[in-house]
Tab-separated table of C-alpha atoms in Angstrom:
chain	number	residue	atom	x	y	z
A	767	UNK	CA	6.008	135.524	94.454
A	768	UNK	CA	4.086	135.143	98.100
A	769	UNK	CA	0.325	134.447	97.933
A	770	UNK	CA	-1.666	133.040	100.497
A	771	UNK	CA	-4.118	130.327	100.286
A	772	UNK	CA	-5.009	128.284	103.432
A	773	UNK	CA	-1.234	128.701	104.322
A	774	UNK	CA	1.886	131.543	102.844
A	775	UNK	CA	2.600	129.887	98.975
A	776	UNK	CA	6.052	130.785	97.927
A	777	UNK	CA	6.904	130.155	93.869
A	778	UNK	CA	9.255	131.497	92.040
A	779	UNK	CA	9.266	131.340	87.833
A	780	UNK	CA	11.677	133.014	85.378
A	781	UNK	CA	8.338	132.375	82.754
A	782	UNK	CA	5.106	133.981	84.862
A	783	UNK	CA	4.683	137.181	85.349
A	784	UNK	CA	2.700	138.513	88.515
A	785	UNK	CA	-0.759	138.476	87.007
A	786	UNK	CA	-3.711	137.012	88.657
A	787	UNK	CA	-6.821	135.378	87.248
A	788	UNK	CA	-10.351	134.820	88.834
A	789	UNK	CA	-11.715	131.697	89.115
A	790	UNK	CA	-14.872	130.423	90.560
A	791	UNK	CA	-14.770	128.404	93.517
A	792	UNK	CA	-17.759	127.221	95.904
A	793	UNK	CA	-19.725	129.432	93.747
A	794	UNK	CA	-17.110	132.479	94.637
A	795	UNK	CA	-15.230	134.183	92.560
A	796	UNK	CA	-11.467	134.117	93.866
A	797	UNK	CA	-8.476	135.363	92.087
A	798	UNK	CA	-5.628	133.272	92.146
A	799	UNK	CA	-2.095	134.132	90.370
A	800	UNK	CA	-1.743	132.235	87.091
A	801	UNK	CA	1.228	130.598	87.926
A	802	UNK	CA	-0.507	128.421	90.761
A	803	UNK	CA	-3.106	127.232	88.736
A	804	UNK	CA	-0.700	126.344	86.285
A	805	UNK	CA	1.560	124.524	88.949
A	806	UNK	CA	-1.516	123.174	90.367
A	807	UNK	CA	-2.221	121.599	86.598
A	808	UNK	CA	0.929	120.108	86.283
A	809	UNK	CA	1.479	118.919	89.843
A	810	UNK	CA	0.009	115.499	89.183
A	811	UNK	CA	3.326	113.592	88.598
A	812	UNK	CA	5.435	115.717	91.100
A	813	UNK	CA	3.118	115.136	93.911
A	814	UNK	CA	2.985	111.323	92.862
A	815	UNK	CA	6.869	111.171	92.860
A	816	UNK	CA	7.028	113.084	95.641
A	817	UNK	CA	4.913	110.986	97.613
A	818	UNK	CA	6.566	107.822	96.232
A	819	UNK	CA	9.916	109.087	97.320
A	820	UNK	CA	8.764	109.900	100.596
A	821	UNK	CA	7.909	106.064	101.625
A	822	UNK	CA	11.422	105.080	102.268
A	823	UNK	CA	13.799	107.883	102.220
A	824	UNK	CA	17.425	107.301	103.218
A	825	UNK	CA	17.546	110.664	104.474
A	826	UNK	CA	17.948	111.232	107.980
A	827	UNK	CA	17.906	114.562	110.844
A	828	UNK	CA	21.622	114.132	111.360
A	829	UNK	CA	23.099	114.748	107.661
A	830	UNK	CA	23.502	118.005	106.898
A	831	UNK	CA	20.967	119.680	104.613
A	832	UNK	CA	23.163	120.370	101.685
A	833	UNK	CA	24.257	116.298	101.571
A	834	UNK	CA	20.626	116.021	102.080
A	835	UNK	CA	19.588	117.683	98.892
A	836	UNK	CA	22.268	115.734	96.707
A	837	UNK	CA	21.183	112.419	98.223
A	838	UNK	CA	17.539	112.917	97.565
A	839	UNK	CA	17.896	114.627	93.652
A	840	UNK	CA	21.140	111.423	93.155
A	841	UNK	CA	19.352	108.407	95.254
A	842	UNK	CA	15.250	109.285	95.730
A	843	UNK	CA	15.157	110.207	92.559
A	844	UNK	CA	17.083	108.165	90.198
A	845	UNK	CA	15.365	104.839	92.754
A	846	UNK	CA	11.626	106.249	91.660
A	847	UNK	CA	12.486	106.553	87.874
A	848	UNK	CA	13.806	103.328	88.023
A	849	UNK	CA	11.120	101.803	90.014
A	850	UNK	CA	8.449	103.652	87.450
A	851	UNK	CA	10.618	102.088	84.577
A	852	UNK	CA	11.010	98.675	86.014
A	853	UNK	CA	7.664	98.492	86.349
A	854	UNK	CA	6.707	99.449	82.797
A	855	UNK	CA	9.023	97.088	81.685
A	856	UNK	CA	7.938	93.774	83.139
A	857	UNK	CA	4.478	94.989	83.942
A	858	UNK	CA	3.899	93.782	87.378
A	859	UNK	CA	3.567	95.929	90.987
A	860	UNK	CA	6.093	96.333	93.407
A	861	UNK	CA	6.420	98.132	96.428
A	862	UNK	CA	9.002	101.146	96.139
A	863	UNK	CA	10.084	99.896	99.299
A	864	UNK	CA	10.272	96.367	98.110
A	865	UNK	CA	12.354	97.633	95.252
A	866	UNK	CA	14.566	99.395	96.965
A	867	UNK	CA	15.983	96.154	98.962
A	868	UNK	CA	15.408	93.922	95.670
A	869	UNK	CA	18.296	96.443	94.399
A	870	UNK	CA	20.561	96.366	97.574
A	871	UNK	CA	20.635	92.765	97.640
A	872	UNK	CA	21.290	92.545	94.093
A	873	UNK	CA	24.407	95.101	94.479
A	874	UNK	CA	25.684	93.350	97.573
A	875	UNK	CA	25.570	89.718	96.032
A	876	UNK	CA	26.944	91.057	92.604
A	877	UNK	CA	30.278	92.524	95.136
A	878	UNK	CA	30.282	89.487	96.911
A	879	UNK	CA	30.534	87.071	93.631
A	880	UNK	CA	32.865	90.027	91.559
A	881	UNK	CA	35.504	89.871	94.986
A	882	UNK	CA	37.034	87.193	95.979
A	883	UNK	CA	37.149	86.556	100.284
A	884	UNK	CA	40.040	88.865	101.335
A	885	UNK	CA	42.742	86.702	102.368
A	886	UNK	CA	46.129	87.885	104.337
A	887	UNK	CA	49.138	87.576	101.993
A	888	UNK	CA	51.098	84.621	103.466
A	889	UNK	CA	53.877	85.621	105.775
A	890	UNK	CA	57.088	84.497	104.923
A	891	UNK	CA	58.892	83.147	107.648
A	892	UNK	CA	62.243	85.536	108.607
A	893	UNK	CA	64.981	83.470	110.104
A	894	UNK	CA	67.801	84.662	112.124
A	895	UNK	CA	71.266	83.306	110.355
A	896	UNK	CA	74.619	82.907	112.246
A	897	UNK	CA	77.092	84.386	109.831
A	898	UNK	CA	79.698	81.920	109.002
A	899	UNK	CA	83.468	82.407	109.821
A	900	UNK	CA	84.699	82.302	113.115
A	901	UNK	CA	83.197	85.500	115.815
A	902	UNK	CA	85.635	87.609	116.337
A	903	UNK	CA	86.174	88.372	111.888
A	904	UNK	CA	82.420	88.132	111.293
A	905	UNK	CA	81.248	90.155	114.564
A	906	UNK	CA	79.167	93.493	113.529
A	907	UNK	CA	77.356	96.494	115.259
A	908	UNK	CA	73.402	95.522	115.474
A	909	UNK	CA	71.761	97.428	112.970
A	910	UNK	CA	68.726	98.368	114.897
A	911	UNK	CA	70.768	98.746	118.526
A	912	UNK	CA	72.591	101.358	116.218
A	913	UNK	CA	70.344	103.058	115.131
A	914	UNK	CA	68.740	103.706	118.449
A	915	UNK	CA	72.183	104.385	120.314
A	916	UNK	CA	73.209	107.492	117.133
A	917	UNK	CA	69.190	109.005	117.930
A	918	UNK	CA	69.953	109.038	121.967
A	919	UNK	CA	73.655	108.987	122.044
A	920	UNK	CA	75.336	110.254	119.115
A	921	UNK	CA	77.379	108.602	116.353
A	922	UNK	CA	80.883	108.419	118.469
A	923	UNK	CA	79.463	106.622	121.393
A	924	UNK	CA	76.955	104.870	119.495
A	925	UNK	CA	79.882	103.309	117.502
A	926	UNK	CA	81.485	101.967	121.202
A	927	UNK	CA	78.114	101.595	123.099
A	928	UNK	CA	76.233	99.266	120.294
A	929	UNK	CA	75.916	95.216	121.005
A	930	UNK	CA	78.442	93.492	118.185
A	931	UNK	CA	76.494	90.308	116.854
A	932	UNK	CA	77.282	87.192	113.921
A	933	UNK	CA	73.712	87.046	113.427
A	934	UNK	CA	71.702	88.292	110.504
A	935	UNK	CA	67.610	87.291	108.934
A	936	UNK	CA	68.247	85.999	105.669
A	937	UNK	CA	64.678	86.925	103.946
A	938	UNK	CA	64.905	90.250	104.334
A	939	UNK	CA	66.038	91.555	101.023
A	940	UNK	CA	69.225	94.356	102.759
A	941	UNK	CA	70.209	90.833	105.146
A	942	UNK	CA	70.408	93.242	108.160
A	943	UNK	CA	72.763	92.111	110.954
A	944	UNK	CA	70.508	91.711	114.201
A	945	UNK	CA	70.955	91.048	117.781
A	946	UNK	CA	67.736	88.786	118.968
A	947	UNK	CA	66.142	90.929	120.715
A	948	UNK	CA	65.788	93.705	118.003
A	949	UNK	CA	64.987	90.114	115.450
A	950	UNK	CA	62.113	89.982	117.502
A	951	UNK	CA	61.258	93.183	117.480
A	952	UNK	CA	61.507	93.869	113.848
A	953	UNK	CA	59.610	90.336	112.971
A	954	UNK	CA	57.167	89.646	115.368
């Protein structure tokens, strides 16, 4: 329903019907629909929520106004009722804006003492092996310098073209034979 008042009043009610009922107002009588006057009845606690929310509201211009909507009814919301409980509760005044940080630092220092410092796993240390046995039995193609050879030249030259080494790291778990330079590479 549209009715004007100082400015276009849009409501919409699945329990009013359109009827409207005359009240008396600077010694006029004015009709106003029944649902308004009920609304404006009511509005006591809205407005007051409203109006609490309003003081520090994480919204901002550049989310989009769906994301807006579930971040005020999920955040603005759920922060007021709590505020309004919390405040029952212990009986003393806060600020909602007051309460609102009192909860963020209380979430931040609760993550802080829950997880400990991230730390980076200790690296083991790779180590490249000569392979024992004398070179020319224990000589191999270089894994990696294969590898790279079969992608640009093809299995058959790879095979002829690839650097033979003795050397392989012993703490990686498949012991790959390496040259140094693709050691390197791989491990640093």
């Amino acid at each position: 329903m549209k009715w004007k008042d100082k400015r276009d009043v849009l409501v919409l009610s699945t329990k009013h019907s359109v009827r409207f009922v005359e009240i008396i107002k600077r010694g006029q009588v004015v009709k106003k629909p029944q649902i308004v006057l009920e609304y404006n009845k009511a509005k006591g606690g809205v407005d007051l929520a409203d109006q609490m929310a309003s003081y520090s509201t994480p919204l901002r211009k550049s989310i989009r106004w769906y994301k807006k909507i579930a971040l005020d009814m999920l955040l603005n919301i759920a922060m007021i009722n709590a505020h309004v409980l919390y405040q029952s509760v212990t009986k003393t005044k806060i600020k909602v804006t007051d309460f609102r940080v009192a909860i963020l630092k209380s979430f931040c220092a609760k993550q802080q003492a829950d997880e400990p410092a991230l730390t980076r796993p200790k690296r083991q240390k790779h180590i490249l092996v000569k392979l024992d046995g004398p070179s020319r039995m224990t000589r191999r193609n270089c894994g990696e310098c294969y590898k790279m050879n079969v992608k640009n030249l093809g299995r058959l030259q790879a095979r002829n073209k690839t650097k033979k080494v003795n050397t392989f790291c012993s703490v990686c778990p498949e012991k790959p034979i390496l040259c140094h330079d693709c050691f390197f590479k791989l491990h640093f």
